[in-house]
Coordinates of C-alpha atoms in Angstrom, one line a residue:
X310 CA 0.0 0.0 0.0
X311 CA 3.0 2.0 0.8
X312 CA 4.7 1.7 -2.4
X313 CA 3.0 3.9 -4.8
X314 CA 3.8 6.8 -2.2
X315 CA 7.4 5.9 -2.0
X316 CA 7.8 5.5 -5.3
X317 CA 5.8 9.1 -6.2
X318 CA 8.2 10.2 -3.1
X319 CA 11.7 9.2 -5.1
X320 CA 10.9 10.3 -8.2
X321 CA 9.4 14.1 -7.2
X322 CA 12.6 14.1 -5.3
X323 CA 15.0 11.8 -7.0
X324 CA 14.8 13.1 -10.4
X325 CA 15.4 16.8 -10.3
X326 CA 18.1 15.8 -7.9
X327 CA 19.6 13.2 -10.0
X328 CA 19.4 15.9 -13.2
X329 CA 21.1 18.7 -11.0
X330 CA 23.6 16.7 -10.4
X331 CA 24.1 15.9 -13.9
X332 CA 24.0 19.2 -15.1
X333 CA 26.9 20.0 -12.8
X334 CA 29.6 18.5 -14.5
X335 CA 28.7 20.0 -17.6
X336 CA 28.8 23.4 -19.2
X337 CA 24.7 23.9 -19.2
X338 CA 23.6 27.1 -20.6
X339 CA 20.1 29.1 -20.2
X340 CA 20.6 29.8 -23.8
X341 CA 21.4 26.8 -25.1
X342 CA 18.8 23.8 -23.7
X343 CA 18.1 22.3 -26.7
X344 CA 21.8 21.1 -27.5
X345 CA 22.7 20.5 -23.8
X346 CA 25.5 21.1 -22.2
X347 CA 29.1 18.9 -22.6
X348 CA 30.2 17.7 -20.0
X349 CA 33.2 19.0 -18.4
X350 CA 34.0 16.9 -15.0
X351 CA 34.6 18.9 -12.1
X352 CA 35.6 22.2 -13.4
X353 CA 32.8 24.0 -11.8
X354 CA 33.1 22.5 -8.3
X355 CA 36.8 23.7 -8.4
X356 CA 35.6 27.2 -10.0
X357 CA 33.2 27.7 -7.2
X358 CA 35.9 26.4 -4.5
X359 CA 38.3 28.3 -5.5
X360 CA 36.0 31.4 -6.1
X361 CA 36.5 34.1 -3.0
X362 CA 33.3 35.5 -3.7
X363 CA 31.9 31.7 -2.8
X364 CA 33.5 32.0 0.6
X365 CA 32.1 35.6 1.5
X366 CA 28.5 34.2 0.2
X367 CA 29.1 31.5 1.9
X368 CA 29.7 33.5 5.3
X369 CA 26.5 35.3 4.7
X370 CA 24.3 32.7 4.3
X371 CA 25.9 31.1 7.3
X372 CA 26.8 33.9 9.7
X373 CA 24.0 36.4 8.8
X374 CA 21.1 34.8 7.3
X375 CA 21.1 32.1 9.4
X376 CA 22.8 32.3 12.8
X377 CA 22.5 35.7 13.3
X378 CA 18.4 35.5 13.3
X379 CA 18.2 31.6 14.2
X380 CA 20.0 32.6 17.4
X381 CA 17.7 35.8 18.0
X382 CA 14.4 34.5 17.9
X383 CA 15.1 31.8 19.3
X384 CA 16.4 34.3 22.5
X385 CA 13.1 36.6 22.0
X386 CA 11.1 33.6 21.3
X387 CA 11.4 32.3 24.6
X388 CA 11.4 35.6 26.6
X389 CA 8.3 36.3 25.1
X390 CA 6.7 33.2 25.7
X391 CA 8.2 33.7 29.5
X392 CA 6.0 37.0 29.3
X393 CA 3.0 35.3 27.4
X394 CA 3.3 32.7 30.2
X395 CA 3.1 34.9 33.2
X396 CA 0.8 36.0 35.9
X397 CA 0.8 39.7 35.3
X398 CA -0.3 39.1 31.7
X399 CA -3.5 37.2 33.6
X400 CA -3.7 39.6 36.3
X401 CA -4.0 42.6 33.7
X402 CA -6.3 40.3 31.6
X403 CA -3.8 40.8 29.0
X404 CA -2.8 37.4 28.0
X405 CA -5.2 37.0 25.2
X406 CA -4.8 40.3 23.5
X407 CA -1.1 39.8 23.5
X408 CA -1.1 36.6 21.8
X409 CA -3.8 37.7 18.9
X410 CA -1.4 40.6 18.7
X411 CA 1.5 38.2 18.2
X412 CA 0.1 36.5 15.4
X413 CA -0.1 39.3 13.2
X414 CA 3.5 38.9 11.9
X415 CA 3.1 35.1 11.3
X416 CA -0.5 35.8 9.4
X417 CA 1.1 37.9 6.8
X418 CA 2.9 36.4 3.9
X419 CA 6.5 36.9 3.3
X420 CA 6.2 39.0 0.0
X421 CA 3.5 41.2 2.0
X422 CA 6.0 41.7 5.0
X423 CA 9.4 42.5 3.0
X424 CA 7.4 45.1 0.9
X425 CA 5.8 46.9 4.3
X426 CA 9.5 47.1 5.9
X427 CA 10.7 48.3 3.0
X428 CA 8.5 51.1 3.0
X429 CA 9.1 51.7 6.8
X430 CA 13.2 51.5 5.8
X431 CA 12.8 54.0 2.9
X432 CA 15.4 56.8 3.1
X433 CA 13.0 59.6 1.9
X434 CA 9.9 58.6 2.9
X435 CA 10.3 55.6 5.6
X436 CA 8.7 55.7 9.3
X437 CA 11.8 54.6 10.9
X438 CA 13.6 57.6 9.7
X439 CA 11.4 60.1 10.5
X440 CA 10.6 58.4 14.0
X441 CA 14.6 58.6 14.6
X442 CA 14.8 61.9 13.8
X443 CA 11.6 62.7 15.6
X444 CA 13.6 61.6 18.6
X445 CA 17.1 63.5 17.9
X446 CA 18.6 60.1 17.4
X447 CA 19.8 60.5 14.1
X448 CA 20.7 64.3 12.4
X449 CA 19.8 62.3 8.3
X450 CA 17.7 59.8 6.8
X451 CA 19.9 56.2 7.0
X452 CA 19.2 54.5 3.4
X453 CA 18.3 51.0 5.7
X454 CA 18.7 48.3 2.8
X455 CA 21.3 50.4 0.6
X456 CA 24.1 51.5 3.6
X457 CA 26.3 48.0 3.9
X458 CA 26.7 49.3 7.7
X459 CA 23.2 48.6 8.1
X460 CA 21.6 46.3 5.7
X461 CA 22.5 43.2 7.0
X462 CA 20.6 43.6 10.7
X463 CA 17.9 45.4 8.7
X464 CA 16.8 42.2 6.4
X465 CA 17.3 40.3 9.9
X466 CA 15.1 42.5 11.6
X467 CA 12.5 41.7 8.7
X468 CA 12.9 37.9 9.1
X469 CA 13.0 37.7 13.1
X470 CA 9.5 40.1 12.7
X471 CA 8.4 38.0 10.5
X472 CA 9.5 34.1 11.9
X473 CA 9.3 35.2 15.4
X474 CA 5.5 34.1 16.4
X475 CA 5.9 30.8 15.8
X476 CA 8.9 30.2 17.8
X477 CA 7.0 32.1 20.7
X478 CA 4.2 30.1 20.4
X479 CA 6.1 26.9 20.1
X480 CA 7.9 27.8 23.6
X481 CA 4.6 28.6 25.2
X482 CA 3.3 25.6 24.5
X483 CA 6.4 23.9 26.1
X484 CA 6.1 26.1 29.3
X485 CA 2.5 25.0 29.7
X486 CA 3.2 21.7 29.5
X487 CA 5.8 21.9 32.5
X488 CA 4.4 20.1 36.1
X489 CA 3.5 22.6 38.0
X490 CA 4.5 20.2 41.0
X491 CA 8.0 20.8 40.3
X492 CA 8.0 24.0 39.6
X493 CA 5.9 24.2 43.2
X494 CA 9.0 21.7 45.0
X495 CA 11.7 23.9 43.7
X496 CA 9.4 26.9 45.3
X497 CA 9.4 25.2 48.6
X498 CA 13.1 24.0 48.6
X499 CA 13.5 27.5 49.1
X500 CA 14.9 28.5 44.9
X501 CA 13.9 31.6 43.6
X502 CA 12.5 32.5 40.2
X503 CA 15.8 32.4 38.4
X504 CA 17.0 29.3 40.2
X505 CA 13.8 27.6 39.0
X506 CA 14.2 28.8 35.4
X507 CA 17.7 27.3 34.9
X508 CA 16.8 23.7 36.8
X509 CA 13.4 23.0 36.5
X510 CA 11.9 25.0 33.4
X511 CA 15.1 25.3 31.1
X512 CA 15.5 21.7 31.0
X513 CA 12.1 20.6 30.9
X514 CA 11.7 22.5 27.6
X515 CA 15.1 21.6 25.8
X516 CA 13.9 19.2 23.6
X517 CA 11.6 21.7 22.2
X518 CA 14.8 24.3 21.9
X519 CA 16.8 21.8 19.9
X520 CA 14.0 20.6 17.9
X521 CA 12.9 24.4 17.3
X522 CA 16.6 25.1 16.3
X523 CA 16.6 22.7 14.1
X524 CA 13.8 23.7 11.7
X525 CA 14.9 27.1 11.8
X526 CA 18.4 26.3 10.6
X527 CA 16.7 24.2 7.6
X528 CA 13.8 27.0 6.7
X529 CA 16.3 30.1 7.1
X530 CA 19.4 28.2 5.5
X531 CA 18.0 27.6 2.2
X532 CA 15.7 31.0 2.6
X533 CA 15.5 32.8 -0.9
X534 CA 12.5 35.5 -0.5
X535 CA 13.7 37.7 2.1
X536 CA 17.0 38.6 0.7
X537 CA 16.3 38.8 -3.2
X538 CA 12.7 40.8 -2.1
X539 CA 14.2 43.4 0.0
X540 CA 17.7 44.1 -1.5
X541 CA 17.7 42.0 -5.1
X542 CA 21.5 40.9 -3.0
X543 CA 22.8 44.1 -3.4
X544 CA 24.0 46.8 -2.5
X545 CA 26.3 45.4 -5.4
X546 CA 26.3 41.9 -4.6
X547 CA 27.0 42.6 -0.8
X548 CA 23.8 40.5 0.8
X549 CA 24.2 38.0 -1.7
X550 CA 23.7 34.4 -0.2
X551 CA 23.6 30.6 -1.5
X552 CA 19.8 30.9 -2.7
X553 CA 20.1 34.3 -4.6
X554 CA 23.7 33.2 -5.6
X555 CA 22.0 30.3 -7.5
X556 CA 19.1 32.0 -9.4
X557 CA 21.6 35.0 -10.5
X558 CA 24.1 32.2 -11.8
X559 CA 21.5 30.8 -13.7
X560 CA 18.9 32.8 -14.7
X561 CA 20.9 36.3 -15.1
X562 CA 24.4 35.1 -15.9
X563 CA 22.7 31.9 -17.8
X564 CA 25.1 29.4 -16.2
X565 CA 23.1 27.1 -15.2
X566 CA 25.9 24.4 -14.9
X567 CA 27.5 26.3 -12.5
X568 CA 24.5 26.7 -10.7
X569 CA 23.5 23.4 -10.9
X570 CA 27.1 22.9 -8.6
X571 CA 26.4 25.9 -6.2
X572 CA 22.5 24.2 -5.8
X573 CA 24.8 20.5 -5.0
X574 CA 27.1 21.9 -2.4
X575 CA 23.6 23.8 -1.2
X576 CA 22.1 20.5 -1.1
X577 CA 25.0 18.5 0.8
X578 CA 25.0 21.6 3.7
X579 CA 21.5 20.8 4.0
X580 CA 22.1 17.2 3.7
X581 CA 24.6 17.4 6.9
X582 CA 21.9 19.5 9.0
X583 CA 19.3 16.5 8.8
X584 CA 21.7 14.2 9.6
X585 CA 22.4 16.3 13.0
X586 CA 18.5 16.5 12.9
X587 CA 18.1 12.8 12.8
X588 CA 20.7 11.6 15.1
X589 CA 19.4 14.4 17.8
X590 CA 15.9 14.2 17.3
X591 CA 14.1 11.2 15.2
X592 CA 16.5 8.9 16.6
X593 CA 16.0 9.8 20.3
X594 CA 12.1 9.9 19.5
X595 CA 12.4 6.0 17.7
X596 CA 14.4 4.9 20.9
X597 CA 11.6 6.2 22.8
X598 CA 8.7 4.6 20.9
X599 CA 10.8 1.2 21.3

């Protein structure tokens, strides 16, 4: 009964893999589809090594794209849900609003949210500007997604806005689902709030940090909207990363060869993560189910 899934599974997937690969060892060209590409052995894998403009996009995809906001909301994720989760929130009659409120980021569409901040980052005309020069806190309009001081924490801010609901509401779901009885024995063994965080709640919702990490890593890694909507990788080719390095290669330079390499070395980055994935997580979970 299985079969015809698994075999619908390996060939959605298996194919275009199986072509990529193909097509990077040869010389594919956008322009030229009908007479193929010849094939050429590993001159583009050594091309790309040896490129240093692979290294620095490289380093943004890693550094920027993906540590830089996988570690922040997964910081502001779970202070929020700490705040989400708390008795002033209830005592206020607060905790309700706050949560509606928080999934207004995660209801709107990528595309929809890039094109707000952009508007809101505008030099001339943005919201931010004029709100930091409301407050004296800048004397000039900062062009946000065109100044290489600022551009990079800008298109972060947009994905952490964004992203950042569902790793709240992920954590709050863990903290609910902590015993209150040892939260209550900690209490009476005389910790205090911070005590209890770090040995009773911290590692009672672990799993659901490294599982949350995880996914981020894999949707943010391989993450082409953001970048290409709110700066095209520029300015120049400065906020260029793996994703946008792969459709310029082949569908503004036409060498789809080489692309077809950069979307292989893509793929085996990606192919490392879910092995972490699966020896940390659908491993332990197996185990657990034997």
């Amino acid at each position: 009964m299985l079969a015809p899934i698994f075999f619908f599974l390996a060939f959605f997937y298996g194919y275009p893999t199986l072509s990529n690969l193909y097509n990077s060892f040869t010389d594919l060209s956008l322009l030229g589809l009908k007479r193929g590409g010849e094939f050429i052995g590993l001159r583009n894998y050594v091309e790309l090594l040896s490129s240093r403009d692979f290294y620095r996009v490289f380093w943004n995809t890693l550094f920027w794209l993906t540590a830089v906001s996988v570690v922040l909301r997964l910081v502001l994720g779970l202070a929020l849900a700490l705040l989400l989760n708390s008795m002033t929130l209830r005592r206020w009659r607060l905790a309700t609003v706050s949560r509606l409120l928080l999934l207004v980021p995660w209801a709107t569409p990528p595309i929809v949210a890039v094109v707000v901040w952009r508007w809101l980052l505008d030099g001339r005309q943005g919201f931010v500007n004029g709100a930091l020069q409301g407050l004296g806190l800048i004397d000039r309009p900062i062009a946000f997604l065109a100044n290489v001081d600022v551009v990079w924490p800008s298109i972060v801010t947009i994905i952490v806005w964004n992203t950042l609901p569902l790793v709240t509401l992920t954590f709050l779901a863990g903290l609910q689902s902590v015993p209150p009885e040892l939260e209550e024995a900690a209490e009476m063994d005389g910790a205090g709030a911070v005590q209890r965080f770090f040995h009773v709640t911290l590692p009672h919702l672990m799993p659901t940090v490294v599982v949350m990490a995880l996914l981020l890593v894999f949707w943010t890694f391989n993450n082409f909207v953001y970048v290409w909507l709110a700066t095209g990788a520029g300015p120049g080719l400065f906020t260029n990363v793996l994703a946008t390095e792969i459709y310029i290669k082949g569908f503004i330079d036409f060498e789809l060869g080489y692309s077809s390499s950069v979307g292989m070395v893509m793929a085996a980055l990606m192919a490392v993560l879910g092995l972490v994935y699966f020896r940390f997580v659908a491993l332990r979970e197996f185990r657990e189910i034997l």
